Amino acid sequence: MGKNSILGQLCLSFLVYVYVCNSQEQGLNTYTISSFSYARTLLKPYDWRYIRVELPPWFSSMNFALESDVNIDLNGINNASGSLPMICFREGSPPLPDVYNTSRTGLVKDYISNNSFVGTLNLQNVEKCYPMQKNIWLRVTNEQISPGTWYFGLFNGIGPIRTQSKMINRGTGYSFSGNVSVEGCMTSTKLGQFCNETVNMLSCDDSYNLTGIGLDTSMGKSVIACRDANGIVCRDDRPRIYVVDVMGIAEELVIAVANVTFNEAPPSNITTLMCYARYGAMPLQTIYDFSADISKATLVIKFPKAGRWYITVQPIDISNRSEAAQGNSLRVCYLLEWQVLQCPPDKAGLNCTFERYVLQTVLRRNPSVPFESNYIPVTEKLPSPSVAFPLEPLVSNISAGQNSDENWTFFLLDIPYGATGGNIHIRLTADAKINYELYARYGGLPSLNSWDYFYANKTSSSNASMFFKLYDSDEETISFYILYVRGGTWSFGLRQLKPAVSTGKTVISLSLERCPEKCSSHGTCQSVLDTSGLVLYSYCACDRNHGGFDCSVELVSHRGHIKQSIFLIASNAAAVLPAYRALRSKAFAEWVLFTSRGISSALYHACDVGTWCLMSFRVLQFLDFWLSFMAVISTFVYLSTISEVSKRTIHTVLAIVTALLAETGPTRSKNISYVIGLGALGLLVGLLIEFSTRIRSFPFSREFQMSLLDRWETIKGWTHNIIKTIIKRFRWGFIVAGFAALAMAAISWKMESTESYWIWHSLWHISIYTSSFLFLCSKAKLASCANERSPEVTYELTRQNSFSRGEQRPEG
Ligand SMILES: *[C@@H]1O[C@H](CO)[C@@H](O)[C@H](O)[C@H]1NC(C)=O
Ligand SMILES: *[C@@H]1O[C@H](CO)[C@@H](O)[C@H](O)[C@H]1NC(C)=O
Ligand SMILES: *[C@@H]1O[C@H](CO)[C@@H](O)[C@H](O)[C@H]1NC(C)=O
Ligand SMILES: *[C@@H]1O[C@H](CO)[C@@H](O)[C@H](O)[C@H]1NC(C)=O
Ligand SMILES: *[C@@H]1O[C@H](CO)[C@@H](O)[C@H](O)[C@H]1NC(C)=O
Ligand SMILES: *[C@@H]1O[C@H](CO)[C@@H](O)[C@H](O)[C@H]1NC(C)=O
Ligand SMILES: *[C@@H]1O[C@H](CO)[C@@H](O)[C@H](O)[C@H]1NC(C)=O
Ligand SMILES: *[C@@H]1O[C@H](CO)[C@@H](O)[C@H](O)[C@H]1NC(C)=O
Ligand SMILES: *[C@@H]1O[C@H](CO)[C@@H](O)[C@H](O)[C@H]1NC(C)=O
Ligand SMILES: *[C@@H]1O[C@H](CO)[C@@H](O)[C@H](O)[C@H]1NC(C)=O
Ligand SMILES: *[C@@H]1O[C@H](CO)[C@@H](O)[C@H](O)[C@H]1NC(C)=O
Ligand SMILES: *[C@@H]1O[C@H](CO)[C@@H](O)[C@H](O)[C@H]1NC(C)=O
């Protein structure tokens, strides 16, 4: 306790004060709804992550801060390059930028900005991608972005290679970290960017006689009628904001005003009462979905989406009067009314003449793939429920009296929100020409001019959409997917074509699948959680030869595959060199090691390229890495001429350490330095053991009596001897050649890339084996590699050693 702590308290209270001031400045109307922090994550080449941000209807702004270590020059971006790090976003579902090839993704060659989210563009069906940048700092308000679930995808390169399985994944990775927070308005009646815009609720009652809108209850339509709770209101030219909640699938939303009076008499055409409607967000001056001059006509929105609509009503002076006159004159009184028309539960259409079926979710009995389900109608028109159900008993049969030239039938289904990373599969088969067109829409009924996806015929479909993938398309079969389908209610409208030419039988099936086309039988379906750990999404992990989001792209041809397999497997034949050398030197341990190293590597690669697997991939991988670590290290140990006992001890220690290395993250590049370090350590320990025996034989007792100079001389001579021994010990030509081969191996390692790794990896095999061979040969005065003198290696070794030892012993 003292001055310091008082000062500290003062500082603290000052900071608190400043903080309070700051937060007051930000507005007392907002509070933090959610705040996520994403720890630093490394994205390897062709890796990706999804970030999910949930924006509730009462949110006011989203703050998105991302930091990464990429540095991209916008001008240097190559059009065709798929390896560009980028950030993509999409509403409702995770973005999937490589369904089509790169040229068709929504890549915008600019940095992401606060305005990237603005637009009348339906962001549910498209996605936007931007090059990744070092710092991203976004603050997007509820005027710019609509509430819902937003997904940000961080990609380190896209293209078919992304999902291809890779043994080598080298290249530049990048790491990112970030914070995402969402702020919301405290009260539901105050919305807008600063939560200071008053939103007017409408009061609804069956008894209202809406004078502005004629009531239409024909065909059993149910009507929800509402009007401004405040009755007639008078306003100057400031807008008045209303929210309208449309519950469920509706046919029409009608907005009108009654009892309009302008302060100018007579009501003239210099003032209009404009009404703007926008789904999900506040309409802005330039951004809205529908608009009308409702002083003249009602605003009718056909098949409105279920959810919250924002409506602003604003008198607009369209005359060119002087400023002074404008100031006080504009004043208008009106009563806002709206109504929602809905058909009976099993009917649809503006006249409620079409059939509508709510499909029931039937979970598939396959616990290994969660969230897979079929959708089937429950109706007495079908004798028994089945996954693929006939269409003809269900289609709308409109009496001839109603001269409708379109017959629609609607199917409604619910996608669970947790299943966002799945795909809807729709399949139609007929025994004759298919007589239907199919329109799909999220949140509302589809029609000829409002749909999210459609298929009419071979030439006309929403095939250009990124998330619509057509697989079969002929006269009798249609099969397509809606990829990464958004959670919520989807409507499918089947439009029967003009006179039913054929009376064939059509069968339709709708299902939710985790991976399209079961990954085309070239991969496995993986399900992972997004970065926030809340939602599961699925993707195909393809085999070595295929890629693409559904593994349908053949990246390596059959011949290429054979060539690669042969290279990768056959290059292990080079293991014969060091194995033979070891055998000739009667170094049987090394011989076993090199032989099994070659065999295990060949087996590992045979399994890896998908040719043949003797054991499970993991076991083979472990064996391959462990034996190669062991081989490298025991080459080093072999070079030191220590007793077999010490050697065995060192070997055992190294076997344990390398097994641990191989078991924990075998593919780490760091391991190479560990292994070389361990090998060098082994060699050093070997040499030390050897020389320590020599030091022991050094006449220490005499040493102490020697003069300093003598001692120096002795040590000098002794060191000289050691160096001489070392020089004699090795055949330096082989050492140099061995290091050259090692350098070659390092170069091959460095050059390995996803595309060309097979050639470099084969070279790597060859150069590693060659260098082992050369190092084995470099052990001098033993059986020479060039001219075989004597196979009696061990004998010579001991003789040489004792001889050299005897030589070194100082005269005493
Ligand atoms: C990339 O494409 C745009 C048009 O799509 C073109 O103007 C530009 O020159 C292209 N850049 C390169 C490097 O090919
Ligand atoms: C990419 O798309 C363009 C046009 O859509 C097409 O011409 C080209 O062949 C496609 N490339 C690949 C590799 O599929
Ligand atoms: C977004 O807006 C915030 C403040 O509203 C600003 O600080 C930030 O720099 C903007 N970001 C971009 C990329 O324009
Ligand atoms: C995220 O928040 C933490 C703690 O508030 C901060 O240290 C970090 O710099 C932030 N990261 C970014 C990218 O803003
Ligand atoms: C809301 O606040 C902003 C900024 O403080 C201000 O410009 C705007 O006029 C306010 N709107 C209302 C309706 O008070
Ligand atoms: C509404 O109008 C109808 C006739 O147009 C009338 O019969 C009914 O009483 C009115 N209801 C109310 C509450 O005014
Ligand atoms: C609105 O006008 C109608 C006639 O068009 C009238 O019957 C009704 O009383 C008026 N409402 C109010 C609140 O003045
Ligand atoms: C309104 O406009 C019409 C034609 O656009 C014109 O004939 C009429 O005189 C105008 N009325 C007033 C009150 O200006
Ligand atoms: C108002 O003035 C603009 C030019 O300033 C002109 O284009 C427009 O037609 C005028 N509108 C009316 C209603 O006179
Ligand atoms: C609804 O019925 C009216 C008359 O009964 C008809 O004119 C109109 O075309 C019908 N609309 C639809 C979409 O069937
Ligand atoms: C395909 O469908 C479109 C839209 O319905 C239509 O205009 C076109 O004539 C059809 N083409 C064929 C070959 O049927
Ligand atoms: C609609 O159905 C009725 C009765 O089934 C049929 O007469 C009419 O031709 C159909 N219209 C179309 C466009 O198929």
CSV table of N, CA and C in Angstrom, one decimal, residues 33-144:
chain,number,residue,atom,x,y,z
A,33,ILE,N,-24.9,-8.7,-28.3
A,33,ILE,CA,-25.7,-9.9,-28.4
A,33,ILE,C,-24.7,-11.1,-28.3
A,34,SER,N,-23.7,-11.1,-29.1
A,34,SER,CA,-22.7,-12.2,-29.1
A,34,SER,C,-21.4,-11.7,-29.4
A,35,SER,N,-20.4,-12.4,-28.9
A,35,SER,CA,-19.0,-12.0,-29.2
A,35,SER,C,-18.2,-13.2,-29.3
A,36,PHE,N,-17.6,-13.4,-30.4
A,36,PHE,CA,-16.7,-14.6,-30.6
A,36,PHE,C,-15.3,-14.2,-30.9
A,37,SER,N,-14.4,-14.9,-30.4
A,37,SER,CA,-13.0,-14.7,-30.7
A,37,SER,C,-12.4,-15.9,-31.3
A,38,TYR,N,-11.8,-15.8,-32.4
A,38,TYR,CA,-11.2,-16.9,-33.1
A,38,TYR,C,-9.7,-16.9,-32.9
A,39,ALA,N,-9.2,-17.9,-32.3
A,39,ALA,CA,-7.8,-18.0,-32.0
A,39,ALA,C,-7.0,-18.2,-33.4
A,40,ARG,N,-5.8,-17.9,-33.3
A,40,ARG,CA,-5.0,-18.0,-34.5
A,40,ARG,C,-5.1,-19.4,-35.1
A,41,THR,N,-5.4,-19.5,-36.4
A,41,THR,CA,-5.6,-20.7,-37.0
A,41,THR,C,-4.8,-20.7,-38.3
A,42,LEU,N,-4.1,-21.8,-38.6
A,42,LEU,CA,-3.3,-21.9,-39.8
A,42,LEU,C,-4.1,-22.6,-40.9
A,43,LEU,N,-4.1,-22.0,-42.0
A,43,LEU,CA,-4.7,-22.6,-43.2
A,43,LEU,C,-3.7,-23.1,-44.1
A,44,LYS,N,-3.6,-24.4,-44.2
A,44,LYS,CA,-2.6,-24.9,-45.2
A,44,LYS,C,-3.1,-24.7,-46.6
A,45,PRO,N,-2.2,-24.9,-47.6
A,45,PRO,CA,-2.7,-24.8,-48.9
A,45,PRO,C,-4.0,-25.6,-49.2
A,46,TYR,N,-4.9,-25.0,-49.8
A,46,TYR,CA,-6.2,-25.6,-50.2
A,46,TYR,C,-7.0,-26.0,-48.9
A,47,ASP,N,-6.7,-25.4,-47.8
A,47,ASP,CA,-7.5,-25.7,-46.6
A,47,ASP,C,-8.5,-24.6,-46.5
A,48,TRP,N,-9.5,-24.8,-45.7
A,48,TRP,CA,-10.6,-23.7,-45.6
A,48,TRP,C,-11.2,-23.8,-44.2
A,49,ARG,N,-11.9,-22.7,-43.8
A,49,ARG,CA,-12.6,-22.7,-42.5
A,49,ARG,C,-13.9,-21.8,-42.8
A,50,TYR,N,-14.9,-22.2,-42.0
A,50,TYR,CA,-16.1,-21.3,-42.1
A,50,TYR,C,-16.3,-20.6,-40.7
A,51,ILE,N,-16.7,-19.4,-40.8
A,51,ILE,CA,-17.1,-18.6,-39.6
A,51,ILE,C,-18.6,-18.3,-39.8
A,52,ARG,N,-19.3,-18.6,-38.7
A,52,ARG,CA,-20.8,-18.4,-38.8
A,52,ARG,C,-21.1,-17.2,-37.9
A,53,VAL,N,-21.9,-16.3,-38.4
A,53,VAL,CA,-22.4,-15.2,-37.6
A,53,VAL,C,-23.9,-15.2,-37.6
A,54,GLU,N,-24.5,-15.2,-36.5
A,54,GLU,CA,-25.9,-15.2,-36.4
A,54,GLU,C,-26.4,-13.8,-36.1
A,55,LEU,N,-27.2,-13.2,-37.0
A,55,LEU,CA,-27.8,-11.9,-36.7
A,55,LEU,C,-29.2,-11.9,-36.5
A,56,PRO,N,-29.7,-11.7,-35.2
A,56,PRO,CA,-31.1,-11.8,-34.9
A,56,PRO,C,-31.8,-10.6,-35.5
A,57,PRO,N,-33.1,-10.6,-35.6
A,57,PRO,CA,-33.9,-9.5,-36.2
A,57,PRO,C,-33.7,-8.2,-35.5
A,58,TRP,N,-33.3,-8.1,-34.3
A,58,TRP,CA,-33.2,-6.9,-33.6
A,58,TRP,C,-31.7,-6.4,-33.5
A,59,PHE,N,-30.8,-7.0,-34.3
A,59,PHE,CA,-29.4,-6.6,-34.2
A,59,PHE,C,-29.3,-5.2,-34.8
A,60,SER,N,-28.3,-4.5,-34.3
A,60,SER,CA,-28.0,-3.2,-34.9
A,60,SER,C,-26.8,-3.2,-35.7
A,61,SER,N,-25.7,-3.9,-35.3
A,61,SER,CA,-24.5,-3.9,-36.2
A,61,SER,C,-23.7,-5.1,-35.9
A,62,MET,N,-22.9,-5.4,-36.9
A,62,MET,CA,-22.0,-6.5,-36.7
A,62,MET,C,-20.5,-6.0,-36.9
A,63,ASN,N,-19.7,-6.4,-36.0
A,63,ASN,CA,-18.3,-5.9,-36.1
A,63,ASN,C,-17.4,-7.2,-36.4
A,64,PHE,N,-16.7,-7.1,-37.4
A,64,PHE,CA,-15.9,-8.2,-37.9
A,64,PHE,C,-14.5,-7.8,-38.1
A,65,ALA,N,-13.6,-8.3,-37.2
A,65,ALA,CA,-12.2,-7.9,-37.4
A,65,ALA,C,-11.4,-9.2,-37.6
A,66,LEU,N,-10.6,-9.2,-38.6
A,66,LEU,CA,-9.8,-10.3,-39.0
A,66,LEU,C,-8.4,-9.9,-39.3
A,67,GLU,N,-7.4,-10.7,-38.8
A,67,GLU,CA,-6.0,-10.3,-39.0
A,67,GLU,C,-5.4,-11.6,-39.6
A,68,SER,N,-4.6,-11.4,-40.6
A,68,SER,CA,-4.0,-12.5,-41.2
A,68,SER,C,-2.6,-12.1,-41.7
A,69,ASP,N,-1.8,-13.1,-42.1
A,69,ASP,CA,-0.4,-12.8,-42.5
A,69,ASP,C,-0.3,-12.9,-44.0
A,70,VAL,N,-1.3,-12.6,-44.8
A,70,VAL,CA,-1.2,-12.6,-46.2
A,70,VAL,C,-0.9,-11.2,-46.7
A,71,ASN,N,-0.3,-11.2,-47.8
A,71,ASN,CA,0.0,-9.9,-48.5
A,71,ASN,C,-0.3,-10.1,-50.0
A,72,ILE,N,-1.4,-9.6,-50.4
A,72,ILE,CA,-1.7,-9.7,-51.8
A,72,ILE,C,-1.8,-8.4,-52.5
A,73,ASP,N,-1.2,-8.4,-53.7
A,73,ASP,CA,-1.3,-7.2,-54.5
A,73,ASP,C,-2.4,-7.4,-55.4
A,74,LEU,N,-3.4,-6.5,-55.3
A,74,LEU,CA,-4.6,-6.6,-56.1
A,74,LEU,C,-4.3,-6.7,-57.6
A,75,ASN,N,-3.3,-5.9,-58.0
A,75,ASN,CA,-3.0,-5.9,-59.5
A,75,ASN,C,-2.4,-7.1,-59.9
A,76,GLY,N,-1.7,-7.8,-59.0
A,76,GLY,CA,-1.0,-9.0,-59.4
A,76,GLY,C,-1.9,-10.3,-59.5
A,77,ILE,N,-3.2,-10.1,-59.2
A,77,ILE,CA,-4.0,-11.3,-59.2
A,77,ILE,C,-4.2,-11.9,-60.6
A,78,ASN,N,-3.9,-13.1,-60.7
A,78,ASN,CA,-4.0,-13.8,-62.0
A,78,ASN,C,-5.5,-14.3,-62.1
A,79,ASN,N,-6.1,-14.1,-63.2
A,79,ASN,CA,-7.4,-14.5,-63.4
A,79,ASN,C,-7.6,-16.0,-63.2
A,80,ALA,N,-6.7,-16.8,-63.7
A,80,ALA,CA,-6.9,-18.3,-63.6
A,80,ALA,C,-6.4,-18.9,-62.3
A,81,SER,N,-5.7,-18.1,-61.6
A,81,SER,CA,-5.1,-18.7,-60.4
A,81,SER,C,-6.1,-19.2,-59.4
A,82,GLY,N,-6.0,-20.4,-59.0
A,82,GLY,CA,-6.9,-21.0,-58.0
A,82,GLY,C,-6.3,-20.9,-56.6
A,83,SER,N,-5.0,-20.6,-56.6
A,83,SER,CA,-4.4,-20.7,-55.3
A,83,SER,C,-4.4,-19.4,-54.5
A,84,LEU,N,-5.3,-18.5,-54.9
A,84,LEU,CA,-5.4,-17.2,-54.2
A,84,LEU,C,-6.1,-17.4,-52.9
A,85,PRO,N,-5.5,-16.9,-51.8
A,85,PRO,CA,-6.2,-16.9,-50.5
A,85,PRO,C,-7.4,-15.9,-50.6
A,86,MET,N,-8.6,-16.4,-50.2
A,86,MET,CA,-9.7,-15.4,-50.3
A,86,MET,C,-10.7,-15.6,-49.2
A,87,ILE,N,-11.6,-14.6,-49.1
A,87,ILE,CA,-12.6,-14.7,-48.1
A,87,ILE,C,-13.9,-14.5,-48.9
A,88,CYS,N,-14.9,-15.4,-48.6
A,88,CYS,CA,-16.2,-15.4,-49.3
A,88,CYS,C,-17.2,-15.3,-48.2
A,89,PHE,N,-18.4,-14.8,-48.6
A,89,PHE,CA,-19.5,-14.8,-47.7
A,89,PHE,C,-20.8,-15.1,-48.4
A,90,ARG,N,-21.7,-15.6,-47.7
A,90,ARG,CA,-23.0,-16.0,-48.2
A,90,ARG,C,-24.0,-16.0,-47.1
A,91,GLU,N,-25.2,-15.7,-47.4
A,91,GLU,CA,-26.2,-15.6,-46.4
A,91,GLU,C,-26.9,-17.0,-46.3
A,92,GLY,N,-27.1,-17.5,-45.1
A,92,GLY,CA,-27.8,-18.7,-44.9
A,92,GLY,C,-27.1,-20.0,-45.0
A,93,SER,N,-26.0,-20.1,-45.8
A,93,SER,CA,-25.3,-21.3,-46.0
A,93,SER,C,-23.8,-21.0,-46.2
A,94,PRO,N,-23.0,-22.0,-46.0
A,94,PRO,CA,-21.6,-21.8,-46.2
A,94,PRO,C,-21.3,-21.6,-47.7
A,95,PRO,N,-20.4,-20.7,-48.0
A,95,PRO,CA,-20.0,-20.5,-49.4
A,95,PRO,C,-19.3,-21.7,-50.0
A,96,LEU,N,-19.4,-21.9,-51.2
A,96,LEU,CA,-18.8,-23.0,-51.9
A,96,LEU,C,-18.2,-22.6,-53.2
A,97,PRO,N,-17.1,-21.9,-53.2
A,97,PRO,CA,-16.7,-21.2,-54.4
A,97,PRO,C,-16.2,-22.0,-55.6
A,98,ASP,N,-16.0,-23.3,-55.4
A,98,ASP,CA,-15.5,-24.0,-56.6
A,98,ASP,C,-16.4,-25.1,-57.2
A,99,VAL,N,-17.7,-24.8,-57.1
A,99,VAL,CA,-18.6,-25.7,-57.8
A,99,VAL,C,-18.4,-25.6,-59.3
A,100,TYR,N,-18.2,-24.4,-59.7
A,100,TYR,CA,-17.8,-24.2,-61.1
A,100,TYR,C,-16.4,-23.7,-61.1
A,101,ASN,N,-15.8,-23.6,-62.3
A,101,ASN,CA,-14.4,-23.3,-62.2
A,101,ASN,C,-14.2,-21.8,-61.9
A,102,THR,N,-13.0,-21.4,-61.6
A,102,THR,CA,-12.7,-20.1,-60.9
A,102,THR,C,-13.3,-18.9,-61.7
A,103,SER,N,-13.3,-19.0,-63.0
A,103,SER,CA,-13.7,-17.8,-63.7
A,103,SER,C,-15.2,-17.4,-63.4
A,104,ARG,N,-15.9,-18.4,-62.9
A,104,ARG,CA,-17.3,-18.1,-62.7
A,104,ARG,C,-17.7,-17.8,-61.2
A,105,THR,N,-16.7,-17.8,-60.3
A,105,THR,CA,-17.0,-17.5,-58.9
A,105,THR,C,-17.2,-16.0,-58.9
A,106,GLY,N,-17.9,-15.6,-57.8
A,106,GLY,CA,-18.1,-14.2,-57.6
A,106,GLY,C,-16.9,-13.4,-57.1
A,107,LEU,N,-15.7,-13.7,-57.6
A,107,LEU,CA,-14.5,-13.1,-57.1
A,107,LEU,C,-14.5,-11.6,-57.5
A,108,VAL,N,-14.5,-10.7,-56.5
A,108,VAL,CA,-14.4,-9.3,-56.8
A,108,VAL,C,-13.0,-8.9,-56.6
A,109,LYS,N,-12.4,-8.3,-57.6
A,109,LYS,CA,-11.0,-7.9,-57.4
A,109,LYS,C,-10.8,-6.6,-56.7
A,110,ASP,N,-11.2,-6.6,-55.4
A,110,ASP,CA,-11.1,-5.4,-54.6
A,110,ASP,C,-11.1,-5.9,-53.2
A,111,TYR,N,-10.8,-5.0,-52.3
A,111,TYR,CA,-10.8,-5.5,-50.9
A,111,TYR,C,-12.3,-5.4,-50.4
A,112,ILE,N,-12.5,-6.3,-49.4
A,112,ILE,CA,-13.9,-6.3,-48.9
A,112,ILE,C,-14.1,-5.0,-48.1
A,113,SER,N,-15.3,-4.5,-48.2
A,113,SER,CA,-15.6,-3.2,-47.5
A,113,SER,C,-17.0,-3.3,-46.9
A,114,ASN,N,-17.3,-2.3,-46.1
A,114,ASN,CA,-18.6,-2.2,-45.4
A,114,ASN,C,-19.8,-2.3,-46.4
A,115,ASN,N,-19.5,-1.8,-47.6
A,115,ASN,CA,-20.6,-1.8,-48.6
A,115,ASN,C,-20.7,-3.0,-49.4
A,116,SER,N,-19.8,-4.0,-49.2
A,116,SER,CA,-19.9,-5.3,-49.9
A,116,SER,C,-21.2,-6.0,-49.7
A,117,PHE,N,-21.8,-5.7,-48.5
A,117,PHE,CA,-23.0,-6.5,-48.2
A,117,PHE,C,-24.3,-5.8,-48.7
A,118,VAL,N,-24.1,-4.6,-49.2
A,118,VAL,CA,-25.3,-3.8,-49.6
A,118,VAL,C,-25.6,-4.3,-51.0
A,119,GLY,N,-26.9,-4.3,-51.3
A,119,GLY,CA,-27.2,-4.6,-52.7
A,119,GLY,C,-28.6,-5.2,-52.8
A,120,THR,N,-29.2,-5.1,-53.8
A,120,THR,CA,-30.5,-5.7,-54.0
A,120,THR,C,-30.3,-7.2,-54.4
A,121,LEU,N,-29.1,-7.5,-54.7
A,121,LEU,CA,-28.7,-8.8,-55.0
A,121,LEU,C,-29.2,-9.8,-54.0
A,122,ASN,N,-29.7,-10.9,-54.5
A,122,ASN,CA,-30.2,-11.9,-53.5
A,122,ASN,C,-29.0,-12.8,-53.1
A,123,LEU,N,-28.4,-12.4,-52.0
A,123,LEU,CA,-27.2,-13.1,-51.6
A,123,LEU,C,-27.3,-14.5,-51.1
A,124,GLN,N,-28.6,-15.0,-51.1
A,124,GLN,CA,-28.8,-16.3,-50.7
A,124,GLN,C,-28.4,-17.3,-51.8
A,125,ASN,N,-28.5,-16.8,-53.0
A,125,ASN,CA,-28.3,-17.7,-54.2
A,125,ASN,C,-26.9,-17.5,-54.7
A,126,VAL,N,-26.2,-16.4,-54.3
A,126,VAL,CA,-24.9,-16.2,-54.8
A,126,VAL,C,-24.0,-16.0,-53.6
A,127,GLU,N,-22.7,-15.9,-53.9
A,127,GLU,CA,-21.8,-15.6,-52.9
A,127,GLU,C,-20.8,-14.6,-53.4
A,128,LYS,N,-20.2,-13.9,-52.6
A,128,LYS,CA,-19.2,-12.9,-53.0
A,128,LYS,C,-17.8,-13.3,-52.4
A,129,CYS,N,-16.8,-13.3,-53.3
A,129,CYS,CA,-15.5,-13.6,-52.8
A,129,CYS,C,-14.5,-12.4,-53.0
A,130,TYR,N,-13.7,-12.2,-52.1
A,130,TYR,CA,-12.7,-11.1,-52.1
A,130,TYR,C,-11.3,-11.7,-51.8
A,131,PRO,N,-10.3,-11.1,-52.4
A,131,PRO,CA,-9.0,-11.6,-52.0
A,131,PRO,C,-8.7,-11.3,-50.6
A,132,MET,N,-8.1,-12.2,-49.9
A,132,MET,CA,-7.8,-12.1,-48.5
A,132,MET,C,-6.8,-10.9,-48.3
A,133,GLN,N,-6.9,-10.2,-47.2
A,133,GLN,CA,-6.0,-9.1,-46.9
A,133,GLN,C,-5.5,-9.2,-45.5
A,134,LYS,N,-4.5,-8.3,-45.2
A,134,LYS,CA,-3.9,-8.4,-43.9
A,134,LYS,C,-4.8,-8.1,-42.8
A,135,ASN,N,-5.5,-7.0,-42.9
A,135,ASN,CA,-6.4,-6.6,-41.9
A,135,ASN,C,-7.8,-6.3,-42.5
A,136,ILE,N,-8.8,-6.9,-41.9
A,136,ILE,CA,-10.1,-6.6,-42.3
A,136,ILE,C,-10.8,-6.1,-41.1
A,137,TRP,N,-11.5,-5.0,-41.3
A,137,TRP,CA,-12.2,-4.3,-40.2
A,137,TRP,C,-13.5,-3.9,-40.7
A,138,LEU,N,-14.5,-4.6,-40.4
A,138,LEU,CA,-15.9,-4.2,-40.9
A,138,LEU,C,-16.8,-3.9,-39.8
A,139,ARG,N,-17.6,-2.9,-40.1
A,139,ARG,CA,-18.7,-2.6,-39.2
A,139,ARG,C,-19.9,-2.4,-40.1
A,140,VAL,N,-20.8,-3.4,-40.1
A,140,VAL,CA,-21.9,-3.4,-41.0
A,140,VAL,C,-23.2,-3.3,-40.2
A,141,THR,N,-24.0,-2.3,-40.5
A,141,THR,CA,-25.2,-2.0,-39.8
A,141,THR,C,-26.4,-2.8,-40.3
A,142,ASN,N,-27.5,-2.7,-39.6
A,142,ASN,CA,-28.7,-3.4,-40.0
A,142,ASN,C,-29.3,-2.7,-41.3
A,143,GLU,N,-28.8,-1.6,-41.7
A,143,GLU,CA,-29.3,-1.0,-42.9
A,143,GLU,C,-28.5,-1.6,-44.1
A,144,GLN,N,-27.4,-2.2,-43.8
A,144,GLN,CA,-26.6,-2.7,-44.9
A,144,GLN,C,-26.7,-4.2,-45.1
